[in-house]
Short mmCIF file of N, CA and C and ligand atoms in Angstrom, two decimals:
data_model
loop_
_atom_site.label_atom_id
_atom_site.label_comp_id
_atom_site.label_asym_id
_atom_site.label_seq_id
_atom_site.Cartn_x
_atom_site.Cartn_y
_atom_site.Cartn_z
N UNK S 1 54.38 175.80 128.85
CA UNK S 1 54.35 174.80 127.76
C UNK S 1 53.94 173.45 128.34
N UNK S 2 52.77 172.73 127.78
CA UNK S 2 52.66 171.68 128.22
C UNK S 2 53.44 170.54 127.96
N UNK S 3 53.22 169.29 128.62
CA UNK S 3 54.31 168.30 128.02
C UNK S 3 54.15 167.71 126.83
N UNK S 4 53.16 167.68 126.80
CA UNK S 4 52.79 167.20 124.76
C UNK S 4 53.23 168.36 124.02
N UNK S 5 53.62 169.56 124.26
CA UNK S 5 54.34 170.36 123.51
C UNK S 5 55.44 170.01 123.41
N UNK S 6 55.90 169.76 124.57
CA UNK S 6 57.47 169.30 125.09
C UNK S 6 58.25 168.05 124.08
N UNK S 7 57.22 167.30 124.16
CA UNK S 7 57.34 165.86 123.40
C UNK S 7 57.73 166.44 122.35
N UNK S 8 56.57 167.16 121.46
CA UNK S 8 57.03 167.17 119.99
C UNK S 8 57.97 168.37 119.98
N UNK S 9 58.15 168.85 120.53
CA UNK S 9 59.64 169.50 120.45
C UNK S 9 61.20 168.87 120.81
N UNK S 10 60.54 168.20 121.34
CA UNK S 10 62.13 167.02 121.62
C UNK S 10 62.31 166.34 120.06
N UNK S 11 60.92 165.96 120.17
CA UNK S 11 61.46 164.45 118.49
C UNK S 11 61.91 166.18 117.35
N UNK S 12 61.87 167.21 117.50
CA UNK S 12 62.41 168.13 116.49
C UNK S 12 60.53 168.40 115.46
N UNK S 13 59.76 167.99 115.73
CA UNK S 13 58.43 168.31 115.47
C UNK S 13 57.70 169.47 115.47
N UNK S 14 57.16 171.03 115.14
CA UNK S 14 56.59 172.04 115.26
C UNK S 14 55.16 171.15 116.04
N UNK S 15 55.11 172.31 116.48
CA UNK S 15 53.89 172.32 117.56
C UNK S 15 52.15 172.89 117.01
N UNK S 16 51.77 171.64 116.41
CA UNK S 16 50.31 172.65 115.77
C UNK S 16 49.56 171.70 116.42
N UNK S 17 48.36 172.63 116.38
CA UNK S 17 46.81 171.84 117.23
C UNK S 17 46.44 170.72 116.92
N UNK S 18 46.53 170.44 115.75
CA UNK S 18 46.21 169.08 115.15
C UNK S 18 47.36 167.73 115.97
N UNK S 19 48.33 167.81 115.91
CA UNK S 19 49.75 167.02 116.97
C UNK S 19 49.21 167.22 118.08
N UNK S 20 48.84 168.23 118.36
CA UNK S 20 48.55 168.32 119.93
C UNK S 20 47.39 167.66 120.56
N UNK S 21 46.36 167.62 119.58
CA UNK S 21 44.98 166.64 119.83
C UNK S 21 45.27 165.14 119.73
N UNK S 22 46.11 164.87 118.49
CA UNK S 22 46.28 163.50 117.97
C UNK S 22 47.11 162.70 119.26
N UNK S 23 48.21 163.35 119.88
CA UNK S 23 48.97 162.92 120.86
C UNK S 23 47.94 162.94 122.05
N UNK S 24 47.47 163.73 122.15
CA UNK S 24 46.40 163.92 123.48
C UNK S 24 45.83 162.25 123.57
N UNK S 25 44.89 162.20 122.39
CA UNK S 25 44.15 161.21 122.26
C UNK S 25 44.68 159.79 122.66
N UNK S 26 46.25 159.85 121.91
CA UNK S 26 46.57 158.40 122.38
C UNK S 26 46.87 158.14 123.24
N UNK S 27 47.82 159.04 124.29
CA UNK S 27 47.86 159.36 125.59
C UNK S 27 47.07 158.80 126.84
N UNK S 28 45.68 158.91 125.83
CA UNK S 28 44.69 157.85 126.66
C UNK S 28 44.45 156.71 126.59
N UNK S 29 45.45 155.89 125.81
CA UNK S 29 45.53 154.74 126.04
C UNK S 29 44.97 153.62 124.89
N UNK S 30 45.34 152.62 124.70
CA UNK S 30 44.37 151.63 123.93
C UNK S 30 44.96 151.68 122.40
N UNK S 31 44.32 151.07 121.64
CA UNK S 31 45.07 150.56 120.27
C UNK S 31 43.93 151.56 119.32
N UNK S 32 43.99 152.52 118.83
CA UNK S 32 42.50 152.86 118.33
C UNK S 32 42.64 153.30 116.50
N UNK S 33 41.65 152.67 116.12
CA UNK S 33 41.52 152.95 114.40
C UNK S 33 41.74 154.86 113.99
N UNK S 34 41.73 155.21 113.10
CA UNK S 34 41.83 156.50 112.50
C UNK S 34 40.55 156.64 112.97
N UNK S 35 39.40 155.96 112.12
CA UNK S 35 38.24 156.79 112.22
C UNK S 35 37.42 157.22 114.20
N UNK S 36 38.79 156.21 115.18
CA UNK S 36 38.36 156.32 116.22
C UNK S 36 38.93 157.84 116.95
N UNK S 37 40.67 157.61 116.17
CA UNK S 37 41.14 158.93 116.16
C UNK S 37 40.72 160.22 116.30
N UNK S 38 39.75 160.44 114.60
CA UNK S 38 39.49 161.26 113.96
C UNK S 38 38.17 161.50 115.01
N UNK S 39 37.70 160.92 115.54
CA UNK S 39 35.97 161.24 116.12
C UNK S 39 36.56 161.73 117.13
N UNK S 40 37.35 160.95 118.27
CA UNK S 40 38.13 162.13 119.27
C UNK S 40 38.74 163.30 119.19
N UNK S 41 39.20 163.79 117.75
CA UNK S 41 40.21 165.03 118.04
C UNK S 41 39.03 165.99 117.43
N UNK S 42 38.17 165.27 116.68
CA UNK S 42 37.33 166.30 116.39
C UNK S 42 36.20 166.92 117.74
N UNK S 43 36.37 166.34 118.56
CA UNK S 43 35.67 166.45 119.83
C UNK S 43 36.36 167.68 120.53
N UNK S 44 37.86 167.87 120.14
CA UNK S 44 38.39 169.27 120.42
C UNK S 44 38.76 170.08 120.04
N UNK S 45 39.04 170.00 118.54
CA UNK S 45 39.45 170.67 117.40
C UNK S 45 38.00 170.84 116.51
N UNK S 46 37.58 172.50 116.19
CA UNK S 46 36.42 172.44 115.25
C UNK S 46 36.53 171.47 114.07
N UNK S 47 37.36 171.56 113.43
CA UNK S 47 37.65 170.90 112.17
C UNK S 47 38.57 170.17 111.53
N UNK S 48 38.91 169.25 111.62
CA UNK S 48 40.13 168.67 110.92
C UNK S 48 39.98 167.17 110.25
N UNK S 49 40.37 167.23 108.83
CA UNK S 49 40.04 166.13 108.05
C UNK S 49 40.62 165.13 108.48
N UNK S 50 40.02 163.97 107.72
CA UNK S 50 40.47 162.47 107.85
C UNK S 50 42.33 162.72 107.34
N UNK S 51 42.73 163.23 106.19
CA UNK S 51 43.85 163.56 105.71
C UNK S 51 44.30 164.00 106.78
N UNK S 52 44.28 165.44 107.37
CA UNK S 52 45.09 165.48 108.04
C UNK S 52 45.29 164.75 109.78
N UNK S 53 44.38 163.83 109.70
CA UNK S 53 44.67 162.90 111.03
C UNK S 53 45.89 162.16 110.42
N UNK S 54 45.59 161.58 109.11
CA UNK S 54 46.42 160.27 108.29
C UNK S 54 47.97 161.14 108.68
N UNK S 55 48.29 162.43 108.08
CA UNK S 55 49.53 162.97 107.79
C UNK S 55 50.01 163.63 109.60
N UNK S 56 49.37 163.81 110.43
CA UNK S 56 49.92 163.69 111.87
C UNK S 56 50.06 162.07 112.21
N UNK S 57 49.46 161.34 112.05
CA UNK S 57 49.83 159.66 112.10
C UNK S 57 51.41 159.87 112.13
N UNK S 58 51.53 159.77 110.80
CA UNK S 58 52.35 159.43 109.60
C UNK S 58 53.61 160.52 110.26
N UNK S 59 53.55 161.39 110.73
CA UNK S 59 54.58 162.49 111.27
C UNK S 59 54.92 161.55 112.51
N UNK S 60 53.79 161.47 113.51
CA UNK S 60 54.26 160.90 114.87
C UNK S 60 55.24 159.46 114.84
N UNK S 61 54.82 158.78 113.76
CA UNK S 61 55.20 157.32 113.70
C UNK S 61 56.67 157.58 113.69
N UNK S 62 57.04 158.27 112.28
CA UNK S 62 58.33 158.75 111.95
C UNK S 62 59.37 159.17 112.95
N UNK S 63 58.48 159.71 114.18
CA UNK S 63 59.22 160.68 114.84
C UNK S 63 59.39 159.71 116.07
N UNK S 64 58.98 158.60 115.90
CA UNK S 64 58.61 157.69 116.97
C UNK S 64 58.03 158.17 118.40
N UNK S 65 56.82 158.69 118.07
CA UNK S 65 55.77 158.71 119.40
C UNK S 65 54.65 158.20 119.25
N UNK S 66 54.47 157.51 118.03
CA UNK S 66 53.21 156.37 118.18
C UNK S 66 53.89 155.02 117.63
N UNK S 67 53.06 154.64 117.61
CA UNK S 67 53.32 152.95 116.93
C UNK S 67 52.01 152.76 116.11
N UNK S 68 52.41 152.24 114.79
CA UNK S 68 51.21 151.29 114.10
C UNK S 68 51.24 150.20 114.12
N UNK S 69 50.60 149.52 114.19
CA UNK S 69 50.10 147.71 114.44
C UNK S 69 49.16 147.91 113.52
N UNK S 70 49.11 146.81 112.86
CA UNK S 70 48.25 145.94 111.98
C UNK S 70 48.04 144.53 112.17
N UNK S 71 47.46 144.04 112.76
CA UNK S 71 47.22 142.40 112.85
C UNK S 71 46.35 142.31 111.39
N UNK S 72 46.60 141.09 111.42
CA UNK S 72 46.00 140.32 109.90
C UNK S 72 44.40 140.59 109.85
N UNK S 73 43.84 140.78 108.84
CA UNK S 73 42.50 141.10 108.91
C UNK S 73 41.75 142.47 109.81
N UNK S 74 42.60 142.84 110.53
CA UNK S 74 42.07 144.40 111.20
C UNK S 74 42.62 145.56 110.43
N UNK S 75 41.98 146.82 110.81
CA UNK S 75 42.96 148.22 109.84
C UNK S 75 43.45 148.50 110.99
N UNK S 76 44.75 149.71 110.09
CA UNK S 76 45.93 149.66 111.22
C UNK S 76 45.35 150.13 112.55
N UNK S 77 45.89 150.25 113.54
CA UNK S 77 45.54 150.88 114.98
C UNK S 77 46.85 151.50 115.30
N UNK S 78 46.93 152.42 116.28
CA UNK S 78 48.29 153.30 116.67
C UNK S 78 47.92 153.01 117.96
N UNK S 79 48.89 153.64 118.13
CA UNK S 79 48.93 153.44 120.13
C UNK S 79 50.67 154.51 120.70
N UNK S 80 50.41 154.80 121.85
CA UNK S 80 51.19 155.70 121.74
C UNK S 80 52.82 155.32 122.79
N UNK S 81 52.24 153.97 123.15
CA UNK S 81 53.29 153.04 124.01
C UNK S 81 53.86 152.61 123.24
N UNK S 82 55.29 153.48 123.00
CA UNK S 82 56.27 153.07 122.13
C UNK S 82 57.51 152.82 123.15
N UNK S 83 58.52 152.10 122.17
CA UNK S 83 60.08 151.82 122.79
C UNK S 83 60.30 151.05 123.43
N UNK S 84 58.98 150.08 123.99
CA UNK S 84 59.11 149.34 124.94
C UNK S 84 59.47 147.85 124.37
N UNK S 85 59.35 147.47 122.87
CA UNK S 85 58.85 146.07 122.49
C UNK S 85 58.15 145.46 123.54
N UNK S 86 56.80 145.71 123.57
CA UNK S 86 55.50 144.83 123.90
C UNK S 86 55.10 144.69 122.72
N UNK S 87 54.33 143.37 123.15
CA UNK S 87 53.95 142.22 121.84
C UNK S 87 52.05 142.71 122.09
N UNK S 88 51.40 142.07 121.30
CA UNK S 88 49.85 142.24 121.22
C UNK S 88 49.10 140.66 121.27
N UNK S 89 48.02 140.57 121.78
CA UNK S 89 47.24 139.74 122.17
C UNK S 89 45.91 140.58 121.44
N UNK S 90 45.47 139.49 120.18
CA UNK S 90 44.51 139.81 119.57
C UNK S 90 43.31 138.80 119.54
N UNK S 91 41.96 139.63 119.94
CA UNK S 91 40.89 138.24 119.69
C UNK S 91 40.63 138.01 118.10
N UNK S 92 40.16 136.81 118.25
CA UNK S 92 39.46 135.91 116.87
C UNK S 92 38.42 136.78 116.65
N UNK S 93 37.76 136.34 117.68
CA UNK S 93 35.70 136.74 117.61
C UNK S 93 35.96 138.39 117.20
N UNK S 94 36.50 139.33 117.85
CA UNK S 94 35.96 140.40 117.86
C UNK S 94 36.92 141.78 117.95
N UNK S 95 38.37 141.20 117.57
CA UNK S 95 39.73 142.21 117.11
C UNK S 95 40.22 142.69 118.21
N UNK S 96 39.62 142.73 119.37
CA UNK S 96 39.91 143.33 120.68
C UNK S 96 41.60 143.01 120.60
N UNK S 97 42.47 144.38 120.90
CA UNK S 97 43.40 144.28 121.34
C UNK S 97 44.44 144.31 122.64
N UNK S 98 44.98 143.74 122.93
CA UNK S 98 45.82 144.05 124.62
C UNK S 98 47.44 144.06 124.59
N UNK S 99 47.73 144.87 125.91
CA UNK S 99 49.09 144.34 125.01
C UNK S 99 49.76 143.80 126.17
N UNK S 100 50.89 142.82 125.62
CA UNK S 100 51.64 141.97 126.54
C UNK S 100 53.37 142.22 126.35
N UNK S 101 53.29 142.36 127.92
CA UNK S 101 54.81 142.74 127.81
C UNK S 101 55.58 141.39 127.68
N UNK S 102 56.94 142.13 126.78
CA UNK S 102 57.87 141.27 126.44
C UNK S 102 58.63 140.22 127.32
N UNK S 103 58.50 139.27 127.33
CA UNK S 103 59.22 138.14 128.29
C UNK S 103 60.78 137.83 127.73
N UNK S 104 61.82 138.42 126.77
CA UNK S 104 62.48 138.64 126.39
C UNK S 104 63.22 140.36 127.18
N UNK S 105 62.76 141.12 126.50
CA UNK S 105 62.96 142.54 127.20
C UNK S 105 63.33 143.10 125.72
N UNK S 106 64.15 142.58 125.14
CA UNK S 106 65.00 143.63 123.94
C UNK S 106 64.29 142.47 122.88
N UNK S 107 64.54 143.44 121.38
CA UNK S 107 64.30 142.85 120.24
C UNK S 107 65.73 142.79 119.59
N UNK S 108 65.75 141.55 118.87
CA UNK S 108 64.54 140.60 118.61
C UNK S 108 64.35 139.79 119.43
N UNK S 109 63.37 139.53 119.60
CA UNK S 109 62.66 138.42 121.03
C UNK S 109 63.02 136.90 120.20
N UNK S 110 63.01 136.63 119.19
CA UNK S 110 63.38 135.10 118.61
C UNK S 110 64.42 135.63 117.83
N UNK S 111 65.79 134.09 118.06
CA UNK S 111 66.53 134.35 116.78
C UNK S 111 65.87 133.37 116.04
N UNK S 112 66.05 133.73 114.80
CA UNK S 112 66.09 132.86 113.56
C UNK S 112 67.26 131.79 113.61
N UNK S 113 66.78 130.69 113.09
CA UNK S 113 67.54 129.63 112.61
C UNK S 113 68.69 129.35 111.32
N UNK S 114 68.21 130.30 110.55
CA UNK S 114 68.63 130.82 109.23
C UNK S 114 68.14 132.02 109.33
N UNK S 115 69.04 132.99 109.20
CA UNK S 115 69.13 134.47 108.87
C UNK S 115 69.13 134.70 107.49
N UNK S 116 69.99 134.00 106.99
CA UNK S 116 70.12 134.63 105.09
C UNK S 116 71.18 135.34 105.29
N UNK S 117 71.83 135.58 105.84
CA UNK S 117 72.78 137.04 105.80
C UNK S 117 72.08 138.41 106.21
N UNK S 118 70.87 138.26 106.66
CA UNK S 118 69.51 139.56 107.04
C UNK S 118 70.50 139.86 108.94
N UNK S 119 70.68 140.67 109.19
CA UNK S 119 71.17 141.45 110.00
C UNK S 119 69.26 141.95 110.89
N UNK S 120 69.09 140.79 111.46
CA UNK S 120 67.71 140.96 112.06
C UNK S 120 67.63 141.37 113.22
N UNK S 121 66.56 142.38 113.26
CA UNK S 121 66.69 143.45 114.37
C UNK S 121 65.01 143.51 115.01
N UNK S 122 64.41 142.52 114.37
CA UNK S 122 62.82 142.42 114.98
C UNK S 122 62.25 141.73 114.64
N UNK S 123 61.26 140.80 115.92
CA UNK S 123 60.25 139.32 115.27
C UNK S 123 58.95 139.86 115.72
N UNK S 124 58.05 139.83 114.86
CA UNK S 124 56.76 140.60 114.83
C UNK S 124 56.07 139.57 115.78
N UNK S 125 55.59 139.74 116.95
CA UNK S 125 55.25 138.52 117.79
C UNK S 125 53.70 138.93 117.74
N UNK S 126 52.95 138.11 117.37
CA UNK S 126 51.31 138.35 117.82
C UNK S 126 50.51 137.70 118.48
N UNK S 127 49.86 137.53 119.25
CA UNK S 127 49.06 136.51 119.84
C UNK S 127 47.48 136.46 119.41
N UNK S 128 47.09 135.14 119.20
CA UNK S 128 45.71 135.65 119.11
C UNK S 128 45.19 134.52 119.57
N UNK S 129 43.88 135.02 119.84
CA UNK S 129 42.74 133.98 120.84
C UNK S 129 41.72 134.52 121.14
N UNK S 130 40.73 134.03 122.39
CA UNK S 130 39.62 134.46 122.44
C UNK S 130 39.41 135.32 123.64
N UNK S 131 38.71 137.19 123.23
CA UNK S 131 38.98 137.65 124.50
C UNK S 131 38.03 137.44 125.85
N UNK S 132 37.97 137.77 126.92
CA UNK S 132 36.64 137.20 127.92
C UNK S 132 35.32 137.30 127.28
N UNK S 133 35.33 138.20 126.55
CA UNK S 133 33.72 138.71 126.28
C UNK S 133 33.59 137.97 125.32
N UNK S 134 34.16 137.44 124.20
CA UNK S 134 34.24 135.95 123.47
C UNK S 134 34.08 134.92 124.02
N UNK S 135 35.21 134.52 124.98
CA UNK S 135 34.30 133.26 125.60
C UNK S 135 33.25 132.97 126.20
N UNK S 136 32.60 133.92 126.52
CA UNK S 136 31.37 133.96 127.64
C UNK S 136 30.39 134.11 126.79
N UNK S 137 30.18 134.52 125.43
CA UNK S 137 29.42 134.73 124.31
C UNK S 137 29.34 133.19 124.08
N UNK S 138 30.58 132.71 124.05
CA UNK S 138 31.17 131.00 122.86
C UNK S 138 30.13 130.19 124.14
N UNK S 139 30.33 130.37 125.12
CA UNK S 139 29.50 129.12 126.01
C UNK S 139 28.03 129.90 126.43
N UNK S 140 27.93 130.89 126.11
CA UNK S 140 26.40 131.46 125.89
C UNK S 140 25.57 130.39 125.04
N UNK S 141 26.26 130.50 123.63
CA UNK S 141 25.96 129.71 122.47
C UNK S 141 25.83 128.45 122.54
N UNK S 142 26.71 127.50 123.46
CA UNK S 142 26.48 126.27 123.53
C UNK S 142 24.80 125.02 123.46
ZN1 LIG M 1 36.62 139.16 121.57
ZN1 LIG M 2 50.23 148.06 122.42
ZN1 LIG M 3 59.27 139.69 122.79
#
């Protein structure tokens, strides 16, 4: 049994080809869209729809072995570096994502000043700016 079998048998998950590609994929790293998903697993799997990439997503998230991120203006991205609270570093120019570990360690990384009575358990931290290949473009342009 491999260990990506292993995985989704720990979170209590059945073991089908489709989980097994989708986990593969993120495994390798990086923040990547569905349709980036979907072009990799189809690279090992003859066939499998956009749906059922969405509904293995949507299983892994639950089961916590991926993560979705959404920064403002991008579609979601997953990534499979979970549990850790690392924060994201997003460019302006060109969505590029990175990720930055927590200088806190545990969440929530900020308290609030006023809670409300909210029993807060996470501060969505994002960074954004310009990545190298942006700036070197930005003073290209000058
Ligand atoms: Zn950029
Ligand atoms: Zn990340
Ligand atoms: Zn933090």
């Amino acid at each position: 049994m491999s260990g990506t079998e292993e995985l989704l048998r720990s979170r209590g998950l059945r073991v089908t080809r489709p989980r097994l590609a989708v986990l593969e994929v993120l495994a390798d790293g990086g923040h990547l869209e569905v349709d980036e998903i979907t072009r990799r697993v189809r690279e090992r799997l003859d066939s499998v729809s956009t749906q059922a990439v969405y509904d293995v997503l949507g299983a892994l998230s639950r089961a916590g072995l991926s993560r979705r991120i959404e920064p403002a203006g991008s579609p979601a991205r997953y990534e499979a570096r979970v549990g850790d609270n690392h924060h994201h570093v997003v460019c302006r120019g060109c969505g590029e994502i990175a990720d930055v570990d927590c200088a806190i360690g545990s969440a929530p990384c900020l308290e609030p000043n006023a809670s409300h009575g909210f029993e807060v358990d996470e501060a969505e931290v994002t960074f954004w700016g310009l990545c190298p290949a942006c700036q070197s473009r930005r003073s290209a342009d000058r």
